Tab-separated table of C-alpha atoms in Angstrom:
chain	number	residue	atom	x	y	z
G	1	MET	CA	5.707	-70.180	-53.365
G	2	SER	CA	3.838	-69.500	-50.128
G	3	PHE	CA	5.159	-66.916	-47.669
G	4	PHE	CA	6.481	-69.534	-44.927
G	5	GLN	CA	7.911	-71.903	-47.853
G	6	ILE	CA	11.818	-71.730	-47.825
G	7	ARG	CA	13.677	-72.303	-50.819
G	8	LYS	CA	16.120	-75.609	-50.279
G	9	GLU	CA	19.444	-73.735	-50.657
G	10	LYS	CA	18.509	-71.295	-47.397
G	11	ARG	CA	17.542	-74.038	-45.190
G	12	LEU	CA	19.751	-74.559	-42.503
G	13	SER	CA	21.484	-77.727	-42.025
G	14	LYS	CA	21.564	-80.084	-38.953
G	15	GLN	CA	24.663	-78.841	-37.370
G	16	ALA	CA	23.470	-75.293	-37.889
G	17	VAL	CA	20.396	-75.706	-35.764
G	18	LEU	CA	22.429	-77.304	-33.122
G	19	THR	CA	24.828	-74.785	-33.256
G	20	LEU	CA	21.809	-72.139	-32.958
G	21	VAL	CA	19.974	-74.280	-30.165
G	22	ASN	CA	23.344	-74.648	-27.953
G	23	HIS	CA	24.390	-70.934	-28.335
G	24	THR	CA	20.871	-70.225	-27.281
G	25	ILE	CA	21.146	-72.157	-23.897
G	26	PHE	CA	24.591	-70.360	-23.292
G	27	GLN	CA	23.059	-66.814	-24.074
G	28	PHE	CA	19.970	-67.785	-21.947
G	29	GLY	CA	22.697	-68.261	-18.903
G	30	ASN	CA	24.307	-64.823	-19.819
G	31	SER	CA	21.033	-63.010	-19.984
G	32	LEU	CA	19.720	-64.320	-16.568
G	33	SER	CA	22.897	-62.538	-15.170
G	34	LEU	CA	24.617	-60.218	-17.329
G	35	ILE	CA	22.207	-56.805	-16.984
G	36	PHE	CA	22.557	-57.715	-12.986
G	37	ILE	CA	26.125	-57.905	-12.789
G	38	ASN	CA	26.196	-54.352	-13.669
G	39	LEU	CA	23.430	-53.738	-11.325
G	40	TYR	CA	24.982	-55.527	-8.494
G	41	LEU	CA	27.746	-53.484	-8.822
G	42	TRP	CA	25.833	-50.461	-8.755
G	43	ARG	CA	23.799	-51.463	-5.389
G	44	LEU	CA	27.304	-52.198	-3.901
G	45	THR	CA	28.925	-48.897	-5.181
G	46	GLU	CA	26.581	-46.576	-6.542
G	47	SER	CA	29.387	-45.654	-8.764
G	48	LEU	CA	29.401	-45.120	-12.451
G	49	MET	CA	33.032	-44.983	-12.550
G	50	VAL	CA	33.010	-48.597	-10.825
G	51	ASN	CA	30.789	-49.960	-13.574
G	52	GLY	CA	32.976	-48.394	-16.321
G	53	LEU	CA	36.244	-49.512	-15.020
G	54	PHE	CA	34.554	-53.104	-14.693
G	55	ASN	CA	33.395	-53.159	-18.325
G	56	VAL	CA	36.368	-51.577	-19.994
G	57	THR	CA	38.654	-53.589	-18.031
G	58	ALA	CA	36.536	-56.673	-19.387
G	59	ILE	CA	36.166	-55.131	-23.132
G	60	MET	CA	40.095	-54.858	-23.086
G	61	ALA	CA	40.990	-58.044	-21.813
G	62	GLN	CA	38.672	-59.440	-24.254
G	63	ALA	CA	40.458	-57.608	-27.016
G	64	VAL	CA	44.018	-58.630	-25.938
G	65	THR	CA	43.059	-62.345	-25.187
G	66	THR	CA	41.453	-62.852	-28.538
G	67	LEU	CA	44.971	-61.617	-30.277
G	68	LEU	CA	46.626	-64.157	-28.103
G	69	ILE	CA	44.569	-67.087	-28.451
G	70	GLY	CA	44.096	-67.010	-32.396
G	71	ARG	CA	47.219	-69.192	-32.830
G	72	LEU	CA	46.049	-71.603	-30.410
G	73	ALA	CA	42.299	-71.726	-31.895
G	74	LYS	CA	43.949	-72.538	-34.934
G	75	ARG	CA	46.056	-75.522	-33.905
G	76	LYS	CA	43.709	-76.864	-31.382
G	77	GLY	CA	40.614	-76.095	-33.275
G	78	HIS	CA	37.888	-73.804	-32.890
G	79	LEU	CA	35.310	-76.328	-31.209
G	80	VAL	CA	37.872	-77.139	-28.312
G	81	MET	CA	38.091	-73.396	-27.728
G	82	TYR	CA	34.428	-72.988	-27.750
G	83	ARG	CA	34.299	-75.306	-24.964
G	84	TYR	CA	36.655	-73.714	-22.960
G	85	GLY	CA	34.890	-70.414	-23.460
G	86	ILE	CA	31.839	-71.594	-22.035
G	87	PHE	CA	33.742	-73.193	-19.266
G	88	LEU	CA	35.534	-70.012	-18.223
G	89	THR	CA	32.218	-68.691	-18.186
G	90	ALA	CA	30.590	-71.089	-15.791
G	91	ALA	CA	33.749	-70.490	-13.769
G	92	PHE	CA	33.327	-66.707	-13.728
G	93	TYR	CA	29.631	-66.895	-12.003
G	94	LEU	CA	30.980	-69.628	-9.996
G	95	CYS	CA	33.618	-66.962	-8.449
G	96	VAL	CA	30.672	-64.520	-8.216
G	97	ILE	CA	28.627	-66.848	-6.431
G	98	ALA	CA	31.579	-67.670	-3.903
G	99	THR	CA	32.725	-64.156	-3.115
G	100	ARG	CA	29.272	-62.757	-2.988
G	101	GLU	CA	29.418	-58.777	-1.742
G	102	SER	CA	33.194	-59.345	-1.309
G	103	MET	CA	33.267	-59.181	-5.418
G	104	VAL	CA	33.732	-55.414	-5.301
G	105	GLU	CA	37.164	-55.698	-3.595
G	106	TYR	CA	38.186	-57.911	-6.604
G	107	PHE	CA	36.121	-56.281	-9.486
G	108	VAL	CA	39.272	-55.949	-11.531
G	109	TRP	CA	40.059	-59.598	-11.552
G	110	PHE	CA	36.468	-60.669	-12.134
G	111	ALA	CA	36.528	-58.230	-15.115
G	112	LEU	CA	39.720	-59.825	-16.648
G	113	ILE	CA	38.218	-63.539	-16.009
G	114	ARG	CA	35.185	-62.189	-18.035
G	115	GLY	CA	36.863	-60.574	-20.699
G	116	MET	CA	39.048	-63.939	-21.158
G	117	ALA	CA	36.194	-66.198	-21.019
G	118	GLN	CA	34.133	-63.825	-23.757
G	119	SER	CA	36.900	-63.876	-26.102
G	120	THR	CA	37.331	-67.749	-26.185
G	121	TYR	CA	33.765	-68.152	-26.264
G	122	TRP	CA	32.678	-65.440	-29.153
G	123	LEU	CA	36.093	-66.117	-31.557
G	124	SER	CA	35.032	-69.745	-31.648
G	125	TYR	CA	31.104	-69.035	-31.777
G	126	PHE	CA	31.616	-66.854	-34.714
G	127	THR	CA	33.790	-69.494	-36.514
G	128	LEU	CA	31.382	-71.837	-36.147
G	129	ALA	CA	28.421	-69.436	-37.556
G	130	HIS	CA	30.405	-69.071	-40.648
G	131	GLU	CA	31.195	-73.063	-41.059
G	132	VAL	CA	27.734	-73.916	-40.552
G	133	SER	CA	25.980	-71.649	-43.142
G	134	ASN	CA	26.917	-70.071	-46.785
G	135	ASN	CA	26.465	-67.244	-48.680
G	136	GLU	CA	22.785	-68.361	-49.258
G	137	ASN	CA	21.492	-68.895	-46.071
G	138	ARG	CA	23.827	-66.896	-43.849
G	139	HIS	CA	20.984	-63.762	-43.662
G	140	ARG	CA	18.750	-66.204	-42.274
G	141	TYR	CA	21.351	-68.180	-39.943
G	142	LEU	CA	22.170	-64.880	-38.275
G	143	GLY	CA	18.742	-63.715	-38.445
G	144	TRP	CA	17.680	-66.838	-36.569
G	145	ASN	CA	20.960	-66.270	-34.177
G	146	GLN	CA	19.498	-62.877	-33.561
G	147	ALA	CA	15.884	-63.895	-32.918
G	148	LEU	CA	16.808	-66.823	-30.566
G	149	MET	CA	19.528	-64.265	-28.706
G	150	GLY	CA	16.530	-62.092	-27.919
G	151	VAL	CA	14.350	-64.877	-26.984
G	152	ALA	CA	16.707	-65.685	-24.405
G	153	ASN	CA	17.394	-62.142	-23.434
G	154	LEU	CA	13.923	-61.364	-23.017
G	155	ILE	CA	13.142	-64.496	-20.699
G	156	GLY	CA	16.428	-64.262	-18.663
G	157	PRO	CA	16.348	-60.766	-17.367
G	158	ALA	CA	12.418	-60.990	-16.813
G	159	VAL	CA	12.784	-64.244	-14.337
G	160	ALA	CA	16.127	-62.903	-12.969
G	161	GLY	CA	14.431	-59.516	-11.756
G	162	TYR	CA	11.402	-61.651	-10.700
G	163	VAL	CA	13.359	-63.614	-8.417
G	164	ILE	CA	15.799	-60.685	-7.239
G	165	SER	CA	12.936	-58.420	-6.312
G	166	PHE	CA	10.978	-61.050	-4.107
G	167	GLN	CA	14.485	-61.864	-2.000
G	168	ASP	CA	15.837	-59.660	1.045
G	169	GLY	CA	19.187	-57.809	0.410
G	170	LEU	CA	21.368	-59.184	-2.242
G	171	LEU	CA	20.318	-63.122	-1.915
G	172	GLY	CA	18.484	-62.968	-5.005
G	173	TYR	CA	21.380	-62.025	-7.234
G	174	THR	CA	23.318	-65.103	-5.722
G	175	ILE	CA	20.046	-67.268	-6.611
G	176	VAL	CA	20.324	-65.886	-10.474
G	177	PHE	CA	24.293	-66.360	-10.949
G	178	THR	CA	23.545	-69.898	-9.808
G	179	PHE	CA	20.667	-70.414	-12.198
G	180	ALA	CA	23.299	-69.104	-14.948
G	181	PHE	CA	26.288	-71.192	-13.618
G	182	VAL	CA	23.847	-74.460	-14.453
G	183	MET	CA	23.123	-73.212	-17.973
G	184	PHE	CA	26.760	-72.801	-18.700
G	185	ILE	CA	27.037	-76.680	-17.650
G	186	LEU	CA	24.312	-77.293	-19.997
G	187	ALA	CA	25.996	-75.619	-22.526
G	188	THR	CA	29.151	-77.378	-22.114
G	189	ILE	CA	27.504	-80.806	-22.442
G	190	GLY	CA	25.485	-79.879	-25.755
G	191	SER	CA	28.909	-78.647	-27.302
G	192	PHE	CA	29.567	-82.472	-27.865
G	193	GLN	CA	26.962	-82.722	-29.983
G	194	LEU	CA	28.718	-80.618	-32.546
G	195	ASN	CA	31.034	-81.986	-35.031
G	196	LYS	CA	34.218	-80.768	-35.858
G	197	GLU	CA	34.900	-79.655	-39.381
G	198	GLU	CA	38.220	-81.266	-40.559
G	199	SER	CA	41.084	-79.105	-41.582
G	200	HIS	CA	44.662	-79.951	-42.587
G	201	HIS	CA	45.305	-75.844	-42.616
G	202	THR	CA	46.276	-75.327	-38.995
G	203	GLN	CA	49.006	-72.651	-39.681
G	204	TYR	CA	48.358	-69.174	-38.524
G	205	TYR	CA	48.389	-66.722	-41.142
G	206	MET	CA	48.073	-63.676	-39.380
G	207	LYS	CA	51.381	-62.512	-40.454
G	208	LEU	CA	50.110	-62.086	-44.015
G	209	LEU	CA	47.450	-59.467	-42.966
G	210	PRO	CA	49.729	-56.696	-44.415
G	211	LEU	CA	49.864	-58.324	-47.629
G	212	ILE	CA	46.358	-59.289	-47.914
G	213	LEU	CA	45.511	-55.376	-47.131
G	214	LYS	CA	47.791	-54.207	-49.758
G	215	ARG	CA	45.673	-56.446	-52.325
G	216	GLU	CA	42.571	-55.744	-50.888
G	217	LYS	CA	42.362	-52.103	-49.235
G	218	ARG	CA	38.589	-52.666	-48.995
G	219	PHE	CA	39.075	-55.604	-46.787
G	220	GLY	CA	40.782	-52.806	-44.695
G	221	TYR	CA	38.115	-50.593	-44.598
G	222	ALA	CA	35.744	-53.264	-43.271
G	223	LEU	CA	37.931	-53.982	-40.169
G	224	VAL	CA	37.397	-49.896	-39.489
G	225	GLY	CA	33.626	-50.645	-39.735
G	226	TRP	CA	34.037	-52.966	-36.718
G	227	PHE	CA	35.987	-50.426	-34.811
G	228	LEU	CA	33.055	-47.849	-35.383
G	229	LEU	CA	30.540	-50.057	-34.816
G	230	GLY	CA	31.940	-50.983	-31.641
G	231	PHE	CA	31.605	-47.314	-29.887
G	232	PRO	CA	28.108	-47.488	-29.126
G	233	GLN	CA	27.825	-51.163	-28.032
G	234	GLY	CA	30.360	-50.643	-24.906
G	235	ILE	CA	28.248	-48.169	-23.534
G	236	MET	CA	25.088	-50.042	-24.230
G	237	MET	CA	26.278	-52.975	-22.385
G	238	TYR	CA	25.992	-51.138	-18.809
G	239	VAL	CA	24.742	-47.481	-18.932
G	240	PRO	CA	20.678	-48.206	-20.233
G	241	PRO	CA	19.974	-50.553	-17.390
G	242	ILE	CA	21.617	-48.219	-14.502
G	243	LEU	CA	19.561	-45.145	-16.312
G	244	LEU	CA	16.369	-47.086	-15.549
G	245	PHE	CA	17.541	-48.697	-12.401
G	246	VAL	CA	17.920	-44.889	-10.951
G	247	ILE	CA	14.884	-43.504	-12.057
G	248	PHE	CA	12.816	-46.543	-10.817
G	249	PRO	CA	14.714	-48.587	-8.221
G	250	ASN	CA	13.138	-52.026	-8.798
G	251	GLU	CA	15.024	-55.362	-10.409
G	252	SER	CA	11.843	-56.413	-11.510
G	253	PHE	CA	10.822	-53.540	-13.865
G	254	ILE	CA	14.359	-53.668	-15.295
G	255	GLY	CA	13.557	-57.152	-16.157
G	256	THR	CA	10.209	-56.175	-17.347
G	257	THR	CA	11.370	-53.348	-19.812
G	258	ASN	CA	14.177	-55.430	-20.813
G	259	ALA	CA	11.683	-58.005	-22.377
G	260	LEU	CA	9.875	-55.154	-24.006
G	261	PHE	CA	13.019	-54.280	-25.572
G	262	LEU	CA	13.952	-57.418	-26.828
G	263	SER	CA	10.523	-58.361	-28.224
G	264	LEU	CA	11.010	-55.526	-30.564
G	265	SER	CA	14.941	-57.098	-31.434
G	266	ILE	CA	13.308	-60.455	-32.174
G	267	LEU	CA	10.511	-58.791	-34.378
G	268	ALA	CA	13.123	-56.949	-36.323
G	269	SER	CA	15.628	-60.229	-36.502
G	270	TYR	CA	12.552	-62.197	-37.775
G	271	VAL	CA	12.039	-59.805	-40.585
G	272	ILE	CA	15.894	-59.741	-41.397
G	273	ALA	CA	16.154	-63.388	-41.512
G	274	ARG	CA	13.035	-63.901	-43.822
G	275	PHE	CA	13.538	-60.647	-46.215
G	276	GLY	CA	17.763	-59.556	-45.836
G	277	ARG	CA	19.137	-59.411	-48.929
G	278	LEU	CA	22.908	-58.762	-49.464
G	279	ASP	CA	22.594	-56.210	-52.479
G	280	GLN	CA	20.939	-53.707	-50.100
G	281	THR	CA	24.117	-53.721	-47.677
G	282	ARG	CA	24.547	-50.146	-47.762
G	283	THR	CA	20.847	-49.228	-47.648
G	284	TYR	CA	20.469	-51.338	-44.370
G	285	LEU	CA	23.202	-49.651	-42.647
G	286	PHE	CA	22.257	-46.131	-43.275
G	287	VAL	CA	18.871	-46.851	-42.189
G	288	SER	CA	19.809	-48.800	-38.711
G	289	ALA	CA	22.467	-45.630	-38.040
G	290	ALA	CA	19.694	-43.195	-38.715
G	291	GLY	CA	17.059	-45.077	-36.408
G	292	MET	CA	19.619	-45.394	-33.669
G	293	LEU	CA	20.609	-41.851	-33.846
G	294	LEU	CA	16.867	-40.835	-33.562
G	295	SER	CA	16.432	-42.754	-30.685
G	296	ALA	CA	19.011	-40.788	-28.771
G	297	SER	CA	17.413	-37.524	-29.700
G	298	PHE	CA	14.659	-38.282	-27.104
G	299	LEU	CA	17.173	-37.808	-24.145
G	300	PHE	CA	17.645	-34.401	-24.953
G	301	TRP	CA	14.116	-33.590	-23.757
G	302	GLU	CA	15.156	-34.828	-20.308
G	303	ILE	CA	15.901	-38.122	-18.554
G	304	SER	CA	13.085	-40.003	-17.466
G	305	ILE	CA	11.270	-43.066	-17.555
G	306	TRP	CA	9.331	-42.338	-21.015
G	307	THR	CA	12.560	-40.724	-22.728
G	308	VAL	CA	14.320	-43.769	-21.767
G	309	LEU	CA	11.774	-46.357	-22.817
G	310	LEU	CA	11.222	-44.619	-26.152
G	311	PHE	CA	15.278	-44.490	-26.554
G	312	MET	CA	15.686	-48.012	-25.762
G	313	SER	CA	12.574	-48.875	-28.039
G	314	ILE	CA	13.750	-47.398	-30.987
G	315	TYR	CA	17.250	-48.248	-30.529
G	316	SER	CA	16.078	-52.120	-30.236
G	317	LEU	CA	14.340	-52.032	-33.463
G	318	PHE	CA	17.287	-50.706	-35.327
G	319	ARG	CA	20.257	-52.538	-33.773
G	320	PRO	CA	19.547	-55.943	-34.979
G	321	LEU	CA	19.521	-54.562	-38.405
G	322	GLN	CA	23.082	-53.108	-38.310
G	323	ALA	CA	24.523	-56.390	-36.434
G	324	ASN	CA	23.158	-58.777	-39.154
G	325	THR	CA	23.882	-56.730	-42.057
G	326	TYR	CA	27.661	-56.067	-40.923
G	327	GLY	CA	28.066	-59.428	-39.939
G	328	VAL	CA	26.944	-61.107	-43.565
G	329	TYR	CA	28.812	-58.328	-45.267
G	330	TYR	CA	32.208	-59.126	-43.456
G	331	PHE	CA	31.578	-62.903	-43.846
G	332	THR	CA	31.377	-62.387	-47.891
G	333	TRP	CA	34.899	-61.159	-47.719
G	334	LEU	CA	35.975	-64.950	-46.935
G	335	ASP	CA	35.317	-65.365	-50.577
G	336	ARG	CA	37.297	-62.874	-52.052
G	337	ILE	CA	40.608	-62.477	-50.039
G	338	PRO	CA	43.369	-64.573	-50.799
G	339	LEU	CA	43.767	-67.818	-48.526
G	340	LYS	CA	39.714	-67.838	-48.402
G	341	THR	CA	38.387	-69.929	-45.745
G	342	HIS	CA	42.072	-70.691	-44.450
G	343	PHE	CA	42.056	-67.182	-43.168
G	344	ARG	CA	38.597	-68.007	-41.095
G	345	VAL	CA	39.727	-67.932	-37.819
G	346	GLU	CA	42.011	-64.741	-38.483
G	347	THR	CA	39.185	-62.701	-39.826
G	348	VAL	CA	37.179	-63.669	-36.686
G	349	VAL	CA	40.153	-62.761	-34.607
G	350	LEU	CA	40.699	-59.562	-36.089
G	351	ARG	CA	36.831	-58.566	-35.941
G	352	GLU	CA	36.707	-59.481	-32.151
G	353	ALA	CA	40.014	-57.496	-31.225
G	354	ILE	CA	38.955	-54.036	-33.446
G	355	ILE	CA	35.267	-54.197	-32.195
G	356	ASN	CA	36.153	-54.642	-28.685
G	357	GLY	CA	38.830	-51.738	-29.066
G	358	GLY	CA	36.047	-49.839	-30.250
G	359	ARG	CA	33.506	-50.725	-27.315
G	360	GLY	CA	36.483	-49.950	-24.721
G	361	LEU	CA	36.830	-46.679	-26.491
G	362	GLY	CA	33.372	-45.959	-26.127
G	363	VAL	CA	33.022	-46.485	-22.627
G	364	VAL	CA	36.318	-44.729	-21.832
G	365	ILE	CA	34.870	-41.552	-23.754
G	366	PHE	CA	31.921	-42.147	-21.660
G	367	MET	CA	33.566	-41.992	-18.287
G	368	LEU	CA	35.460	-38.968	-19.336
G	369	PHE	CA	32.439	-36.860	-20.473
G	370	ALA	CA	29.555	-38.517	-18.520
G	371	SER	CA	30.918	-39.740	-15.242
G	372	ASP	CA	27.520	-39.529	-13.443
G	373	ILE	CA	23.604	-39.510	-14.792
G	374	ASN	CA	23.940	-36.068	-16.237
G	375	PRO	CA	20.923	-34.913	-18.150
G	376	THR	CA	22.904	-33.035	-20.481
G	377	THR	CA	26.223	-34.878	-20.933
G	378	VAL	CA	24.645	-38.422	-21.438
G	379	PRO	CA	22.498	-37.675	-24.526
G	380	LEU	CA	25.622	-35.775	-25.935
G	381	VAL	CA	28.142	-38.838	-25.411
G	382	LEU	CA	25.586	-41.154	-26.855
G	383	SER	CA	24.563	-39.111	-29.934
G	384	PHE	CA	28.140	-38.520	-30.775
G	385	VAL	CA	28.740	-42.277	-30.878
G	386	LEU	CA	25.768	-42.789	-32.864
G	387	VAL	CA	26.624	-40.156	-35.555
G	388	LEU	CA	29.881	-42.137	-36.170
G	389	GLN	CA	27.365	-45.122	-37.391
G	390	LEU	CA	26.838	-42.895	-40.153
G	391	GLY	CA	30.146	-43.281	-41.589
G	392	VAL	CA	30.125	-47.173	-41.678
G	393	PRO	CA	27.918	-47.402	-45.145
G	394	TYR	CA	30.760	-45.391	-46.926
G	395	LEU	CA	33.143	-48.435	-46.024
G	396	ILE	CA	31.030	-50.713	-47.890
G	397	LYS	CA	32.761	-52.224	-51.138
G	398	LYS	CA	30.026	-51.854	-54.063
């Protein structure tokens, strides 16, 4: 078999390809604006506390909304909720465009809207991801998912940073948020190309979770893993771009460096998609945790352009390995727990609620111990949440 030839059982279906394409469009809209929403707030307030409150509010709103809409997703169908998620995200950016600088006065409300939009979209997308893939090609699907997200996240911030840097004041931000809004409209249209999987099982089985955990204790450990994985993710959503902006206040530079980081993530994601093996789950998780912890060690030397670039470059290489590996491992539980695929929506609800709980707690820890850009506390907090990742492999079922 040639290097580029893929075995039949690992090939992706048409629906899997369409799902990836539409998700890429959505993610491109997100990437145009996600980094710059935090920089927008920073430009308006120069407060890590405001940025932290915005992010922790959005994250916790995402967790709570996921728990509340799980039953609705089961009854209405995850494809309907998928479209609602895209629509709500478009509405969020339309409100940002309309309020402009006044956004900072209502940032908590904006955070709530963003959290609700994110929960609705990601609950539905992860359910779709399981539906259009199988155990034979899931590493491949999630690897391509990471790679395409990487491409979107590479191009989007670079374009956005270029546009913003060539406009006076905050006008560039408004232009970028408008582009993002258009992408979400296109993603909404594209969602109608996806087919709904017919299912007569619309009952919501979350009440059976205690019985499932009693029978399969290791499934409970898998849920704990999501909580640990969330700790650094909440912090990494907004702190690195601000660190770079404080050192070198130029949005085009932020977009360009983000392109570098995402290029490394794309490379790592392709390797995972091509060679990832389910039986190496523990090894992959150990390697990724150690690599991410190593990345934070450079910040102890000093917080400068070269140390932050090293930190983010190494982190970007190892982060996809952890995310892809744990996602594949978690999906395998649907073949082992009672109810199996009939518990699919519920497993995604649990994943989203628990990982966002971890993200929110990670941001709270950062806000408590690193309320400003302190060269001592910032690397300490980052190292603490990354050390916790070393515990994740021990939660894996042999």
